[in-house]
mmCIF file of C-alpha atoms and ligand atoms in Angstrom:
data_model
loop_
_atom_site.group_PDB
_atom_site.id
_atom_site.type_symbol
_atom_site.label_atom_id
_atom_site.label_comp_id
_atom_site.label_asym_id
_atom_site.label_seq_id
_atom_site.Cartn_x
_atom_site.Cartn_y
_atom_site.Cartn_z
ATOM 1 C CA UNK A 1 280.776 147.231 57.109
ATOM 2 C CA UNK A 2 279.330 143.768 57.553
ATOM 3 C CA UNK A 3 280.125 141.502 60.507
ATOM 4 C CA UNK A 4 282.562 139.403 58.565
ATOM 5 C CA UNK A 5 284.691 142.448 57.672
ATOM 6 C CA UNK A 6 284.574 143.664 61.259
ATOM 7 C CA UNK A 7 285.773 140.279 62.410
ATOM 8 C CA UNK A 8 288.534 140.227 59.829
ATOM 9 C CA UNK A 9 289.756 143.647 60.939
ATOM 10 C CA UNK A 10 289.555 142.977 64.660
ATOM 11 C CA UNK A 11 292.881 142.153 66.290
ATOM 12 C CA UNK A 12 293.994 138.570 66.810
ATOM 13 C CA UNK A 13 293.424 137.243 70.334
ATOM 14 C CA UNK A 14 294.810 134.143 71.996
ATOM 15 C CA UNK A 15 293.358 131.931 74.719
ATOM 16 C CA UNK A 16 294.805 128.870 76.436
ATOM 17 C CA UNK A 17 292.594 125.786 76.715
ATOM 18 C CA UNK A 18 293.161 122.813 78.978
ATOM 19 C CA UNK A 19 290.830 119.839 78.502
ATOM 20 C CA UNK A 20 290.590 117.465 81.417
ATOM 21 C CA UNK A 21 289.712 113.787 81.936
ATOM 22 C CA UNK A 22 287.764 112.005 79.213
ATOM 23 C CA UNK A 23 287.666 115.127 77.043
ATOM 24 C CA UNK A 24 291.245 114.361 76.091
ATOM 25 C CA UNK A 25 289.921 111.439 74.015
ATOM 26 C CA UNK A 26 288.928 114.050 71.419
ATOM 27 C CA UNK A 27 292.403 115.565 71.092
ATOM 28 C CA UNK A 28 295.319 114.431 68.975
ATOM 29 C CA UNK A 29 297.721 112.390 71.135
ATOM 30 C CA UNK A 30 300.371 115.121 71.332
ATOM 31 C CA UNK A 31 297.857 117.646 72.714
ATOM 32 C CA UNK A 32 296.519 115.492 75.554
ATOM 33 C CA UNK A 33 297.272 116.854 78.997
ATOM 34 C CA UNK A 34 298.753 119.964 77.383
ATOM 35 C CA UNK A 35 297.554 123.549 77.358
ATOM 36 C CA UNK A 36 296.475 124.385 73.822
ATOM 37 C CA UNK A 37 296.835 127.938 72.501
ATOM 38 C CA UNK A 38 293.935 129.047 70.300
ATOM 39 C CA UNK A 39 294.041 132.158 68.131
ATOM 40 C CA UNK A 40 290.767 133.848 67.246
ATOM 41 C CA UNK A 41 289.243 137.114 66.089
ATOM 42 C CA UNK A 42 286.101 138.873 67.246
ATOM 43 C CA UNK A 43 283.535 137.568 69.748
ATOM 44 C CA UNK A 44 283.899 133.836 70.174
ATOM 45 C CA UNK A 45 282.129 131.758 72.796
ATOM 46 C CA UNK A 46 283.984 129.082 74.711
ATOM 47 C CA UNK A 47 281.612 126.554 73.109
ATOM 48 C CA UNK A 48 282.679 127.627 69.629
ATOM 49 C CA UNK A 49 286.397 127.502 70.355
ATOM 50 C CA UNK A 50 286.196 124.187 72.247
ATOM 51 C CA UNK A 51 284.309 122.645 69.337
ATOM 52 C CA UNK A 52 286.830 124.047 66.855
ATOM 53 C CA UNK A 53 289.356 121.911 68.757
ATOM 54 C CA UNK A 54 287.146 118.841 68.256
ATOM 55 C CA UNK A 55 285.338 118.611 71.610
ATOM 56 C CA UNK A 56 281.517 118.418 71.237
ATOM 57 C CA UNK A 57 279.590 120.577 73.730
ATOM 58 C CA UNK A 58 277.360 117.788 75.180
ATOM 59 C CA UNK A 59 280.544 116.206 76.576
ATOM 60 C CA UNK A 60 281.517 119.372 78.438
ATOM 61 C CA UNK A 61 280.630 119.954 82.101
ATOM 62 C CA UNK A 62 282.203 122.632 84.259
ATOM 63 C CA UNK A 63 284.155 125.446 82.634
ATOM 64 C CA UNK A 64 286.617 127.687 84.489
ATOM 65 C CA UNK A 65 287.862 130.960 83.058
ATOM 66 C CA UNK A 66 290.994 132.232 84.805
ATOM 67 C CA UNK A 67 290.000 130.177 87.840
ATOM 68 C CA UNK A 68 286.432 131.573 87.963
ATOM 69 C CA UNK A 69 283.296 129.671 87.045
ATOM 70 C CA UNK A 70 282.230 130.268 83.438
ATOM 71 C CA UNK A 71 279.780 128.734 80.987
ATOM 72 C CA UNK A 72 279.942 127.502 77.415
ATOM 73 C CA UNK A 73 278.404 130.757 76.207
ATOM 74 C CA UNK A 74 280.984 132.912 78.008
ATOM 75 C CA UNK A 75 282.739 135.137 75.457
ATOM 76 C CA UNK A 76 286.452 134.394 75.324
ATOM 77 C CA UNK A 77 288.809 137.295 76.028
ATOM 78 C CA UNK A 78 292.390 137.721 74.909
ATOM 79 C CA UNK A 79 294.743 136.008 77.347
ATOM 80 C CA UNK A 80 292.056 133.842 78.994
ATOM 81 C CA UNK A 81 293.059 130.566 80.509
ATOM 82 C CA UNK A 82 290.153 128.110 80.179
ATOM 83 C CA UNK A 83 289.893 124.775 81.993
ATOM 84 C CA UNK A 84 287.258 122.487 80.497
ATOM 85 C CA UNK A 85 285.973 119.552 82.540
ATOM 86 C CA UNK A 86 283.964 116.581 81.263
ATOM 87 C CA UNK A 87 280.309 116.127 82.238
ATOM 88 C CA UNK A 88 280.318 113.962 85.367
ATOM 89 C CA UNK A 89 278.777 110.491 85.078
ATOM 90 C CA UNK A 90 275.065 110.397 85.820
ATOM 91 C CA UNK A 91 271.804 111.114 84.057
ATOM 92 C CA UNK A 92 270.354 114.631 84.290
ATOM 93 C CA UNK A 93 267.151 113.668 82.451
ATOM 94 C CA UNK A 94 265.021 110.543 82.024
ATOM 95 C CA UNK A 95 267.329 108.015 80.289
ATOM 96 C CA UNK A 96 265.669 107.901 76.872
ATOM 97 C CA UNK A 97 267.872 107.767 73.811
ATOM 98 C CA UNK A 98 268.001 108.492 70.120
ATOM 99 C CA UNK A 99 270.716 106.660 68.220
ATOM 100 C CA UNK A 100 272.320 107.479 64.914
ATOM 101 C CA UNK A 101 271.974 105.220 61.884
ATOM 102 C CA UNK A 102 275.038 103.085 62.556
ATOM 103 C CA UNK A 103 274.021 101.929 66.001
ATOM 104 C CA UNK A 104 271.410 99.241 65.340
ATOM 105 C CA UNK A 105 273.079 96.661 67.573
ATOM 106 C CA UNK A 106 273.567 99.076 70.443
ATOM 107 C CA UNK A 107 269.914 100.094 70.224
ATOM 108 C CA UNK A 108 268.851 96.423 70.428
ATOM 109 C CA UNK A 109 271.066 95.903 73.490
ATOM 110 C CA UNK A 110 269.714 99.007 75.211
ATOM 111 C CA UNK A 111 266.125 97.966 74.469
ATOM 112 C CA UNK A 112 266.924 94.540 75.845
ATOM 113 C CA UNK A 113 267.836 96.248 79.115
ATOM 114 C CA UNK A 114 264.510 98.088 79.028
ATOM 115 C CA UNK A 115 265.647 101.503 77.758
ATOM 116 C CA UNK A 116 263.536 103.566 75.397
ATOM 117 C CA UNK A 117 265.576 103.934 72.182
ATOM 118 C CA UNK A 118 264.507 105.741 69.065
ATOM 119 C CA UNK A 119 266.353 104.187 66.142
ATOM 120 C CA UNK A 120 265.785 104.071 62.398
ATOM 121 C CA UNK A 121 268.499 103.293 59.894
ATOM 122 C CA UNK A 122 267.406 106.079 57.557
ATOM 123 C CA UNK A 123 267.242 109.138 59.818
ATOM 124 C CA UNK A 124 269.045 112.239 58.553
ATOM 125 C CA UNK A 125 271.321 114.162 60.940
ATOM 126 C CA UNK A 126 268.780 116.932 61.192
ATOM 127 C CA UNK A 127 266.002 114.533 62.195
ATOM 128 C CA UNK A 128 268.239 112.984 64.850
ATOM 129 C CA UNK A 129 269.090 116.360 66.362
ATOM 130 C CA UNK A 130 265.439 117.400 66.234
ATOM 131 C CA UNK A 131 264.255 114.213 67.944
ATOM 132 C CA UNK A 132 266.860 114.766 70.649
ATOM 133 C CA UNK A 133 265.609 118.298 71.210
ATOM 134 C CA UNK A 134 261.854 117.850 70.901
ATOM 135 C CA UNK A 135 261.551 114.560 72.771
ATOM 136 C CA UNK A 136 264.288 115.385 75.295
ATOM 137 C CA UNK A 137 266.302 112.352 74.331
ATOM 138 C CA UNK A 138 270.002 111.723 74.780
ATOM 139 C CA UNK A 139 271.714 111.499 71.404
ATOM 140 C CA UNK A 140 274.200 108.657 71.050
ATOM 141 C CA UNK A 141 276.594 108.813 68.127
ATOM 142 C CA UNK A 142 280.186 108.408 67.051
ATOM 143 C CA UNK A 143 279.809 111.460 64.826
ATOM 144 C CA UNK A 144 281.206 114.518 66.604
ATOM 145 C CA UNK A 145 279.802 116.926 64.009
ATOM 146 C CA UNK A 146 276.306 115.637 64.727
ATOM 147 C CA UNK A 147 276.814 116.069 68.482
ATOM 148 C CA UNK A 148 278.042 119.628 67.918
ATOM 149 C CA UNK A 149 274.654 120.700 66.524
ATOM 150 C CA UNK A 150 273.072 123.423 68.576
ATOM 151 C CA UNK A 151 269.800 121.514 69.029
ATOM 152 C CA UNK A 152 271.586 118.728 70.902
ATOM 153 C CA UNK A 153 271.372 119.342 74.646
ATOM 154 C CA UNK A 154 272.285 115.899 75.937
ATOM 155 C CA UNK A 155 274.506 113.509 74.075
ATOM 156 C CA UNK A 156 277.409 111.156 74.251
ATOM 157 C CA UNK A 157 280.110 110.358 71.745
ATOM 158 C CA UNK A 158 280.756 106.622 71.757
ATOM 159 C CA UNK A 159 284.462 105.866 71.901
ATOM 160 C CA UNK A 160 284.379 102.193 70.933
ATOM 161 C CA UNK A 161 283.383 100.615 67.634
ATOM 162 C CA UNK A 162 282.279 97.436 69.392
ATOM 163 C CA UNK A 163 278.586 97.408 70.286
ATOM 164 C CA UNK A 164 279.031 95.596 73.614
ATOM 165 C CA UNK A 165 281.750 97.981 74.714
ATOM 166 C CA UNK A 166 279.495 100.820 73.620
ATOM 167 C CA UNK A 167 276.768 99.425 75.854
ATOM 168 C CA UNK A 168 279.150 99.418 78.826
ATOM 169 C CA UNK A 169 280.172 102.988 78.016
ATOM 170 C CA UNK A 170 276.547 104.172 77.992
ATOM 171 C CA UNK A 171 275.707 102.358 81.236
ATOM 172 C CA UNK A 172 278.748 103.886 82.949
ATOM 173 C CA UNK A 173 278.348 107.379 81.522
ATOM 174 C CA UNK A 174 274.650 107.686 82.451
ATOM 175 C CA UNK A 175 274.885 105.547 85.594
ATOM 176 C CA UNK A 176 272.157 103.178 84.435
ATOM 177 C CA UNK A 177 272.835 100.028 86.417
ATOM 178 C CA UNK A 178 270.010 100.543 88.903
ATOM 179 C CA UNK A 179 267.535 101.407 86.134
ATOM 180 C CA UNK A 180 267.899 98.225 84.106
ATOM 181 C CA UNK A 181 264.625 96.322 83.576
ATOM 182 C CA UNK A 182 265.513 93.502 81.190
ATOM 183 C CA UNK A 183 263.036 92.004 78.712
ATOM 184 C CA UNK A 184 260.364 94.671 79.058
ATOM 185 C CA UNK A 185 260.700 96.234 75.659
ATOM 186 C CA UNK A 186 260.353 95.042 72.060
ATOM 187 C CA UNK A 187 263.784 94.736 70.442
ATOM 188 C CA UNK A 188 262.277 95.364 67.023
ATOM 189 C CA UNK A 189 260.133 98.425 67.589
ATOM 190 C CA UNK A 190 260.861 99.784 71.102
ATOM 191 C CA UNK A 191 257.295 99.351 72.410
ATOM 192 C CA UNK A 192 256.872 98.048 75.997
ATOM 193 C CA UNK A 193 255.882 94.361 76.105
ATOM 194 C CA UNK A 194 252.736 92.932 77.691
ATOM 195 C CA UNK A 195 252.113 89.466 79.107
ATOM 196 C CA UNK A 196 249.977 87.249 76.880
ATOM 197 C CA UNK A 197 248.258 83.908 77.591
ATOM 198 C CA UNK A 198 249.833 80.892 75.915
ATOM 199 C CA UNK A 199 246.467 79.906 74.407
ATOM 200 C CA UNK A 200 246.233 83.248 72.666
ATOM 201 C CA UNK A 201 249.467 82.703 70.720
ATOM 202 C CA UNK A 202 249.480 78.905 70.509
ATOM 203 C CA UNK A 203 248.995 78.787 66.754
ATOM 204 C CA UNK A 204 252.088 80.923 66.229
ATOM 205 C CA UNK A 205 254.512 78.823 68.302
ATOM 206 C CA UNK A 206 256.939 76.195 67.071
ATOM 207 C CA UNK A 207 256.267 72.656 68.418
ATOM 208 C CA UNK A 208 259.238 72.693 70.834
ATOM 209 C CA UNK A 209 258.391 76.154 72.146
ATOM 210 C CA UNK A 210 254.836 74.959 72.767
ATOM 211 C CA UNK A 211 256.177 72.008 74.665
ATOM 212 C CA UNK A 212 258.756 73.682 76.902
ATOM 213 C CA UNK A 213 257.473 77.202 77.629
ATOM 214 C CA UNK A 214 254.394 78.550 79.354
ATOM 215 C CA UNK A 215 255.078 82.235 79.871
ATOM 216 C CA UNK A 216 254.916 84.618 76.949
ATOM 217 C CA UNK A 217 255.005 88.301 76.265
ATOM 218 C CA UNK A 218 253.824 90.106 73.190
ATOM 219 C CA UNK A 219 254.584 93.472 71.634
ATOM 220 C CA UNK A 220 251.203 95.172 71.136
ATOM 221 C CA UNK A 221 252.669 97.335 68.371
ATOM 222 C CA UNK A 222 254.293 94.790 66.054
ATOM 223 C CA UNK A 223 252.966 91.463 67.362
ATOM 224 C CA UNK A 224 256.390 89.928 68.078
ATOM 225 C CA UNK A 225 256.184 87.173 70.717
ATOM 226 C CA UNK A 226 258.872 86.762 73.398
ATOM 227 C CA UNK A 227 259.588 83.883 75.775
ATOM 228 C CA UNK A 228 262.443 82.903 78.030
ATOM 229 C CA UNK A 229 264.186 80.511 75.644
ATOM 230 C CA UNK A 230 267.866 79.919 74.959
ATOM 231 C CA UNK A 231 268.123 83.444 73.603
ATOM 232 C CA UNK A 232 266.900 84.752 76.954
ATOM 233 C CA UNK A 233 269.519 82.758 78.881
ATOM 234 C CA UNK A 234 272.299 84.024 76.640
ATOM 235 C CA UNK A 235 271.120 87.589 77.121
ATOM 236 C CA UNK A 236 270.826 87.212 80.873
ATOM 237 C CA UNK A 237 274.379 85.982 81.017
ATOM 238 C CA UNK A 238 275.477 88.943 78.938
ATOM 239 C CA UNK A 239 273.670 91.414 81.198
ATOM 240 C CA UNK A 240 275.289 89.906 84.292
ATOM 241 C CA UNK A 241 278.674 90.296 82.670
ATOM 242 C CA UNK A 242 278.041 93.918 81.802
ATOM 243 C CA UNK A 243 276.731 94.840 85.234
HETATM 244 ZN ZN1 ZN B 301 257.420 95.442 68.559
#
């Protein structure tokens, strides 16, 4: 008898799930704050059942099974009562990110604040999950299915569609305020910037830039030049607002 048949023949079990705090964002409105009964057959981990209810595992922190500490890989037993808490705010690893294909603006904002962000608009889901795993990056996405992939250890599901609100969410979730180093990273290619002498880039500057600015930075990877122009002031204002 193969495993599928065994599972089909095993008796139906039921467990009660209660999702707390921000995890309720993933539930339909009428299930928020409520205990949800889940029917299942065979050996099912808490991770599997929680995800079947729409809650991606990287969002999950502490798990309690009948009042005792459990883990996501704990096998659910018939009659279990499972309390699922969100991951507390903070950053368990170096705050380096990989962003899914729809998050170009968010990646530019995060780079502007100095954060290392891997972003390409043509990455496949598998490549994103792999980059998160191999490079120990935090995966940012609005796609719950992507965040549910096994390879993803650290991730966050963005709630907002607005890129500035997303930026605030990420800063809050990973407690990044004290780690912000603005204007140290290339917005185009993610490489750290280096100071460059004005004379060295003079032939590439517009007449007014030449006239009004003396300090420049360059991206050694793509050659983009940065200076503290009107763009800089706008960004600084934005950062102050966010912080
Ligand atoms: Zn660059």
